[in-house]
CSV table of C-alpha atoms and ligand atoms in Angstrom, one decimal:
chain,number,residue,atom,x,y,z
A,1,UNK,CA,-20.4,10.3,14.2
A,2,UNK,CA,-16.6,9.5,14.0
A,3,UNK,CA,-14.2,11.8,12.4
A,4,UNK,CA,-13.7,11.2,8.7
A,5,UNK,CA,-10.5,9.8,7.5
A,6,UNK,CA,-9.3,12.2,4.8
A,7,UNK,CA,-5.5,12.0,5.1
A,8,UNK,CA,-3.3,9.1,3.9
A,9,UNK,CA,0.4,8.5,4.4
A,10,UNK,CA,2.3,6.6,1.7
A,11,UNK,CA,5.7,5.5,3.0
A,12,UNK,CA,7.9,5.1,0.0
A,13,UNK,CA,11.3,5.8,1.4
A,14,UNK,CA,12.5,2.2,1.4
A,15,UNK,CA,15.5,1.3,-0.7
A,16,UNK,CA,13.7,-1.5,-2.6
A,17,UNK,CA,16.8,-3.7,-2.5
A,18,UNK,CA,14.9,-6.8,-3.7
A,19,UNK,CA,14.6,-5.2,-7.1
A,20,UNK,CA,18.2,-4.1,-7.6
A,21,UNK,CA,19.6,-3.2,-10.0
A,22,UNK,CA,16.3,-1.8,-11.4
A,23,UNK,CA,15.7,0.3,-8.2
A,24,UNK,CA,19.1,1.9,-8.4
A,25,UNK,CA,17.5,4.6,-10.6
A,26,UNK,CA,13.7,3.8,-10.7
A,27,UNK,CA,11.7,4.0,-7.5
A,28,UNK,CA,10.0,0.7,-6.8
A,29,UNK,CA,6.6,2.5,-6.6
A,30,UNK,CA,7.0,3.6,-10.3
A,31,UNK,CA,7.4,0.1,-11.6
A,32,UNK,CA,4.4,-0.8,-13.6
A,33,UNK,CA,1.7,-3.5,-13.5
A,34,UNK,CA,0.6,-3.6,-17.1
A,35,UNK,CA,0.6,0.1,-17.8
A,36,UNK,CA,0.1,1.8,-14.4
A,37,UNK,CA,2.8,2.2,-11.7
A,38,UNK,CA,2.2,0.7,-8.3
A,39,UNK,CA,1.6,4.2,-6.9
A,40,UNK,CA,-1.3,4.8,-9.2
A,41,UNK,CA,-3.1,1.7,-7.8
A,42,UNK,CA,-2.5,3.1,-4.3
A,43,UNK,CA,-3.8,6.5,-5.1
A,44,UNK,CA,-6.9,5.2,-6.8
A,45,UNK,CA,-7.7,3.1,-3.8
A,46,UNK,CA,-7.2,6.0,-1.5
A,47,UNK,CA,-9.5,8.3,-3.5
A,48,UNK,CA,-12.2,5.6,-3.6
A,49,UNK,CA,-12.0,5.6,0.2
A,50,UNK,CA,-12.5,9.4,0.5
A,51,UNK,CA,-8.9,10.5,1.0
A,52,UNK,CA,-8.4,14.1,0.1
A,53,UNK,CA,-4.8,14.7,1.3
A,54,UNK,CA,-1.9,12.5,0.1
A,55,UNK,CA,1.3,12.6,2.1
A,56,UNK,CA,4.3,10.8,0.6
A,57,UNK,CA,7.3,10.0,2.8
A,58,UNK,CA,10.1,9.8,0.3
A,59,UNK,CA,13.9,9.6,0.2
A,60,UNK,CA,16.8,10.5,-2.1
A,61,UNK,CA,16.3,9.3,-5.7
A,62,UNK,CA,12.5,9.3,-5.7
A,63,UNK,CA,12.1,12.4,-7.9
A,64,UNK,CA,10.3,10.3,-10.6
A,65,UNK,CA,7.4,10.0,-8.1
A,66,UNK,CA,7.0,13.7,-7.8
A,67,UNK,CA,7.1,14.1,-11.6
A,68,UNK,CA,4.5,11.4,-12.0
A,69,UNK,CA,1.9,13.5,-10.2
A,70,UNK,CA,2.8,16.7,-12.0
A,71,UNK,CA,1.0,18.1,-15.0
A,72,UNK,CA,2.8,17.3,-18.3
A,73,UNK,CA,1.6,20.3,-20.5
A,74,UNK,CA,3.8,19.4,-23.5
A,75,UNK,CA,2.7,15.8,-23.6
A,76,UNK,CA,-1.0,16.7,-23.0
A,77,UNK,CA,-0.8,19.3,-25.9
A,78,UNK,CA,0.7,16.7,-28.3
A,79,UNK,CA,-2.0,14.1,-27.4
A,80,UNK,CA,-4.7,16.7,-27.8
A,81,UNK,CA,-3.4,17.7,-31.2
A,82,UNK,CA,-3.4,14.1,-32.3
A,83,UNK,CA,-6.9,13.5,-30.9
A,84,UNK,CA,-5.8,10.8,-28.5
A,85,UNK,CA,-8.8,11.3,-26.2
A,86,UNK,CA,-8.4,8.0,-24.3
A,87,UNK,CA,-4.8,8.6,-23.4
A,88,UNK,CA,-5.6,12.1,-22.2
A,89,UNK,CA,-8.3,10.6,-20.0
A,90,UNK,CA,-5.8,8.0,-18.7
A,91,UNK,CA,-3.4,10.9,-17.8
A,92,UNK,CA,-6.1,12.7,-15.9
A,93,UNK,CA,-6.0,10.0,-13.2
A,94,UNK,CA,-2.4,11.1,-12.5
A,95,UNK,CA,-3.3,14.7,-11.9
A,96,UNK,CA,-3.6,16.0,-8.4
A,97,UNK,CA,-5.4,19.1,-7.2
A,98,UNK,CA,-2.8,21.7,-6.2
A,99,UNK,CA,-2.0,21.4,-2.5
A,100,UNK,CA,-3.5,17.9,-2.2
A,101,UNK,CA,-0.2,16.2,-2.3
A,102,UNK,CA,2.8,16.7,0.0
A,103,UNK,CA,6.2,15.1,0.1
A,104,UNK,CA,8.3,14.7,3.2
A,105,UNK,CA,11.8,13.3,3.3
A,106,UNK,CA,12.8,10.5,5.5
A,107,UNK,CA,16.5,11.3,5.8
A,108,UNK,CA,17.5,7.8,6.9
A,109,UNK,CA,15.8,4.5,6.3
A,110,UNK,CA,15.1,3.8,10.0
A,111,UNK,CA,12.0,1.7,9.3
A,112,UNK,CA,8.3,1.9,8.5
A,113,UNK,CA,7.4,3.3,11.9
A,114,UNK,CA,10.0,6.1,11.5
A,115,UNK,CA,8.7,6.9,8.0
A,116,UNK,CA,5.1,7.3,9.3
A,117,UNK,CA,6.4,9.4,12.2
A,118,UNK,CA,8.1,11.8,9.7
A,119,UNK,CA,4.6,12.9,8.6
A,120,UNK,CA,3.4,13.7,12.1
A,121,UNK,CA,3.1,17.5,11.7
A,122,UNK,CA,0.9,17.1,8.6
A,123,UNK,CA,-1.4,14.7,10.4
A,124,UNK,CA,-1.8,16.7,13.6
A,125,UNK,CA,-4.7,15.4,15.7
A,126,UNK,CA,-6.9,13.3,13.4
A,127,UNK,CA,-7.2,9.7,12.3
A,128,UNK,CA,-5.2,8.8,9.2
A,129,UNK,CA,-4.7,6.0,6.7
A,130,UNK,CA,-1.4,4.4,5.8
A,131,UNK,CA,-1.0,2.7,2.5
A,132,UNK,CA,2.0,0.7,1.4
A,133,UNK,CA,1.9,0.9,-2.4
A,134,UNK,CA,3.9,-2.4,-2.8
A,135,UNK,CA,0.9,-4.3,-1.4
A,136,UNK,CA,-1.5,-4.2,-4.3
A,137,UNK,CA,-5.0,-5.5,-3.6
A,138,UNK,CA,-7.4,-6.5,-6.3
A,139,UNK,CA,-10.9,-6.2,-4.9
A,140,UNK,CA,-14.4,-5.5,-6.0
A,141,UNK,CA,-14.7,-2.8,-3.3
A,142,UNK,CA,-11.3,-1.3,-2.8
A,143,UNK,CA,-9.7,-2.5,0.5
A,144,UNK,CA,-9.3,0.9,2.2
A,145,UNK,CA,-12.9,1.7,1.5
A,146,UNK,CA,-14.0,-1.6,3.1
A,147,UNK,CA,-11.8,-0.6,6.1
A,148,UNK,CA,-13.1,3.0,6.4
A,149,UNK,CA,-16.7,1.6,6.5
A,150,UNK,CA,-15.8,-0.9,9.2
A,151,UNK,CA,-13.9,1.8,11.1
A,152,UNK,CA,-17.0,3.9,11.3
A,153,UNK,CA,-18.4,1.2,13.6
A,154,UNK,CA,-15.2,0.4,15.6
A,155,UNK,CA,-13.1,3.5,15.8
A,156,UNK,CA,-9.7,2.9,17.4
A,157,UNK,CA,-6.9,1.6,15.2
A,158,UNK,CA,-7.6,-0.8,12.3
A,159,UNK,CA,-5.1,-3.0,10.4
A,160,UNK,CA,-5.8,-5.0,7.3
A,161,UNK,CA,-5.3,-8.7,8.0
A,162,UNK,CA,-5.2,-11.9,6.0
A,163,UNK,CA,-4.7,-15.6,6.7
A,164,UNK,CA,-1.3,-16.9,5.9
A,165,UNK,CA,0.1,-20.4,6.1
A,166,UNK,CA,2.1,-21.0,9.3
A,167,UNK,CA,5.5,-21.2,7.6
A,168,UNK,CA,5.0,-17.7,6.1
A,169,UNK,CA,3.9,-16.0,9.4
A,170,UNK,CA,7.5,-15.1,10.3
A,171,UNK,CA,7.6,-12.6,7.4
A,172,UNK,CA,4.7,-10.5,8.8
A,173,UNK,CA,3.4,-8.7,11.8
A,174,UNK,CA,0.9,-11.3,13.3
A,175,UNK,CA,-2.2,-10.6,15.4
A,176,UNK,CA,-3.0,-12.2,18.7
A,177,UNK,CA,-6.8,-12.3,18.5
A,178,UNK,CA,-8.9,-11.5,21.5
A,179,UNK,CA,-12.3,-11.9,19.9
A,180,UNK,CA,-13.2,-13.0,16.4
A,181,UNK,CA,-16.3,-11.2,15.1
A,182,UNK,CA,-16.0,-12.3,11.4
A,183,UNK,CA,-14.6,-9.6,9.2
A,184,UNK,CA,-13.4,-7.7,12.3
A,185,UNK,CA,-11.3,-9.2,15.1
A,186,UNK,CA,-10.3,-7.4,18.3
A,187,UNK,CA,-6.6,-7.8,19.1
A,188,UNK,CA,-4.8,-8.4,22.4
A,189,UNK,CA,-1.3,-8.5,21.0
A,190,UNK,CA,0.8,-8.0,17.9
A,191,UNK,CA,4.1,-9.6,17.2
A,192,UNK,CA,6.4,-8.4,14.4
A,193,UNK,CA,8.0,-11.3,12.5
A,194,UNK,CA,7.6,-14.0,15.1
A,195,UNK,CA,10.0,-16.9,15.2
A,196,UNK,CA,8.8,-20.0,13.4
A,197,UNK,CA,6.1,-21.8,15.4
A,198,UNK,CA,5.7,-18.8,17.7
A,199,UNK,CA,3.1,-16.9,15.8
A,200,UNK,CA,0.0,-16.2,18.0
A,201,UNK,CA,-2.3,-16.8,15.0
A,202,UNK,CA,-2.3,-17.1,11.2
A,203,UNK,CA,-3.7,-13.6,10.8
A,204,UNK,CA,-1.0,-11.4,9.3
A,205,UNK,CA,-1.0,-7.6,9.0
A,206,UNK,CA,-0.6,-6.2,5.5
A,207,UNK,CA,0.0,-2.7,4.2
A,208,UNK,CA,-3.3,-0.9,4.9
A,209,UNK,CA,-4.0,0.8,8.2
A,210,UNK,CA,-6.3,3.3,9.7
A,211,UNK,CA,-4.6,4.8,12.7
A,212,UNK,CA,-5.3,7.1,15.6
A,213,UNK,CA,-3.0,10.1,16.2
A,214,UNK,CA,-2.0,8.4,19.5
A,215,UNK,CA,0.2,6.0,17.4
A,216,UNK,CA,2.3,9.0,16.4
A,217,UNK,CA,2.7,9.9,20.1
A,218,UNK,CA,3.8,6.2,20.7
A,219,UNK,CA,6.3,6.5,17.9
A,220,UNK,CA,7.8,9.6,19.6
A,221,UNK,CA,8.9,7.3,22.4
A,222,UNK,CA,10.0,4.2,20.4
A,223,UNK,CA,13.7,3.9,19.6
A,224,UNK,CA,13.9,0.6,17.6
A,225,UNK,CA,12.5,-2.9,17.5
A,226,UNK,CA,12.9,-6.0,15.4
A,227,UNK,CA,15.8,-5.8,12.9
A,228,UNK,CA,17.0,-2.5,14.5
A,229,UNK,CA,14.2,-0.6,12.7
A,230,UNK,CA,11.4,1.5,14.3
A,231,UNK,CA,8.4,-0.8,13.8
A,232,UNK,CA,5.0,0.6,13.1
A,233,UNK,CA,3.5,-2.6,14.7
A,234,UNK,CA,5.1,-1.8,18.0
A,235,UNK,CA,3.6,1.6,18.1
A,236,UNK,CA,0.2,0.3,17.2
A,237,UNK,CA,0.4,-2.5,19.8
A,238,UNK,CA,0.9,0.1,22.5
A,239,UNK,CA,-2.7,1.3,22.0
A,240,UNK,CA,-4.1,-2.2,22.7
A,241,UNK,CA,-6.5,-2.0,25.7
A,242,UNK,CA,-6.7,1.9,25.6
A,243,UNK,CA,-9.7,3.9,24.2
A,244,UNK,CA,-8.0,3.5,20.8
A,245,UNK,CA,-7.7,-0.2,20.9
A,246,UNK,CA,-6.7,-2.3,17.9
A,247,UNK,CA,-8.8,-4.2,15.4
A,248,UNK,CA,-7.8,-6.5,12.6
A,249,UNK,CA,-9.9,-6.3,9.4
A,250,UNK,CA,-10.2,-9.4,7.1
A,251,UNK,CA,-10.6,-7.6,3.8
A,252,UNK,CA,-12.2,-9.2,0.8
A,253,UNK,CA,-9.8,-9.3,-2.1
A,254,UNK,CA,-6.6,-10.7,-3.4
A,255,UNK,CA,-3.3,-9.2,-2.1
A,256,UNK,CA,-0.1,-9.2,-4.2
A,257,UNK,CA,3.2,-8.6,-2.5
A,258,UNK,CA,4.7,-6.5,-5.2
A,259,UNK,CA,7.7,-5.8,-3.0
A,260,UNK,CA,8.9,-9.3,-4.0
A,261,UNK,CA,9.7,-10.5,-7.5
A,262,UNK,CA,7.4,-13.5,-7.4
A,263,UNK,CA,4.5,-11.3,-6.1
A,264,UNK,CA,5.1,-8.7,-8.7
A,265,UNK,CA,5.1,-11.2,-11.5
A,266,UNK,CA,1.9,-12.8,-10.2
A,267,UNK,CA,0.2,-9.4,-10.1
A,268,UNK,CA,1.4,-8.6,-13.6
A,269,UNK,CA,-0.2,-11.8,-14.9
A,270,UNK,CA,-3.4,-11.3,-12.8
A,271,UNK,CA,-3.9,-7.7,-13.8
A,272,UNK,CA,-3.2,-8.4,-17.5
A,273,UNK,CA,-5.6,-11.3,-17.5
A,274,UNK,CA,-8.3,-9.0,-16.1
A,275,UNK,CA,-7.9,-6.7,-19.1
A,276,UNK,CA,-10.2,-7.4,-22.1
A,277,UNK,CA,-7.5,-6.1,-24.6
A,278,UNK,CA,-4.8,-8.5,-23.3
A,279,UNK,CA,-6.6,-11.5,-21.8
A,280,UNK,CA,-7.0,-13.7,-24.8
A,281,UNK,CA,-3.5,-13.4,-26.2
A,282,UNK,CA,-1.8,-13.7,-22.8
A,283,UNK,CA,-3.9,-16.8,-21.9
A,284,UNK,CA,-3.0,-18.5,-25.1
A,285,UNK,CA,0.7,-17.7,-24.6
A,286,UNK,CA,0.6,-19.0,-21.0
A,287,UNK,CA,-1.1,-22.2,-22.1
A,288,UNK,CA,1.6,-22.7,-24.8
A,289,UNK,CA,4.3,-22.1,-22.2
A,290,UNK,CA,2.9,-24.7,-19.9
A,291,UNK,CA,2.8,-27.2,-22.7
A,292,UNK,CA,6.5,-26.5,-23.5
A,293,UNK,CA,7.3,-27.0,-19.8
A,294,UNK,CA,5.5,-30.3,-19.8
A,295,UNK,CA,7.2,-31.4,-22.9
A,296,UNK,CA,10.6,-30.7,-21.4
A,297,UNK,CA,9.9,-32.9,-18.3
B,301,UTP,P1,10.1,-3.0,2.8
B,301,UTP,O1,10.3,-3.8,4.0
B,301,UTP,O2,9.4,-3.6,1.6
B,301,UTP,O3,11.5,-2.3,2.4
B,301,UTP,O4,9.3,-1.7,3.3
B,301,UTP,P2,11.9,-1.7,1.0
B,301,UTP,O5,13.2,-0.9,1.3
B,301,UTP,O6,10.8,-1.0,0.3
B,301,UTP,O7,12.3,-3.0,0.1
B,301,UTP,P3,13.5,-4.1,0.2
B,301,UTP,O8,13.0,-5.0,1.3
B,301,UTP,O9,14.8,-3.4,0.4
B,301,UTP,O10,13.4,-4.7,-1.1
B,301,UTP,C1,7.9,-1.7,3.4
B,301,UTP,C2,7.3,-0.3,3.1
B,301,UTP,O11,7.9,0.7,4.0
B,301,UTP,C3,8.6,1.7,3.4
B,301,UTP,C4,8.9,1.2,2.0
B,301,UTP,O12,9.1,2.2,1.1
B,301,UTP,C5,7.8,0.2,1.7
B,301,UTP,O13,6.7,1.0,1.2
B,301,UTP,N1,9.7,2.1,4.2
B,301,UTP,C6,10.5,1.1,4.8
B,301,UTP,C7,10.0,3.4,4.4
B,301,UTP,O14,9.3,4.3,3.9
B,301,UTP,N2,11.1,3.8,5.2
B,301,UTP,C8,11.9,2.8,5.8
B,301,UTP,O15,12.9,3.2,6.5
B,301,UTP,C9,11.6,1.5,5.5
């Protein structure tokens, strides 16, 4: 039996420049899809996968994130007085057991690999998950749970992968596939942001990982890679061919890149349409908008 994955790192120390000026004072991860911040989707997914310890790698100006997971006694008291049971229930999902959540500062934004490395002492010597909250995945079975189940069979390192069109591959880490076994592929190479036409496949890595502690040791040695940042992909790739080799996992679900404006807007519409209380009105509105657009042509 493999060791259970009970710890997850949430790297949230990036500057979120694509959402400036909003992210000047609001952390990107607190921006909301309908009525839940991105980070809530990430936490819910982690919980469903059996994660018990939540490690946030933060930076200056991310205080709102810490407050989000704190109790709000005054607010709770007011809601209770007014008999707002449903809202109280919604707030419960934001509560964390004392000691289950930790915050570590990344003092300089040196890249995703560096952010993960900052949490090394809290991980020690066990496998761990990494979740990027700006990748939001709508799925019947939450993506990380699918991965944890597959990982029980494979061990090693596992990265979530999805097919992307060739012209988009240069925005991602891309897998060089050794063997395609369906949902799981074994990997013989990984390239971070390959040049156009040089991607080894159309399988791109997105923001869910189950990693072996050996990746943290690899990060110890890495200075910087593509874009002058310490790339997590490079550290994972160093494990290829070792006892902790690397697998890609084709998850079932729809991923939204909520780190980009277009992806965030698409996710907002998709999640709103999935809600019984919003669907009908929104659909009507969107249909009207499309008519207006056509009329303008
Ligand atoms: P992004 O590449 O999306 O960068 O990081 P960003 O700073 O969040 O956003 P833009 O590009 O400026 O708009 C991917 C993930 O890695 C984390 C981010 O917080 C995000 O979850 N990250 C990135 C760090 O924690 N530290 C870093 O130094 C870089």
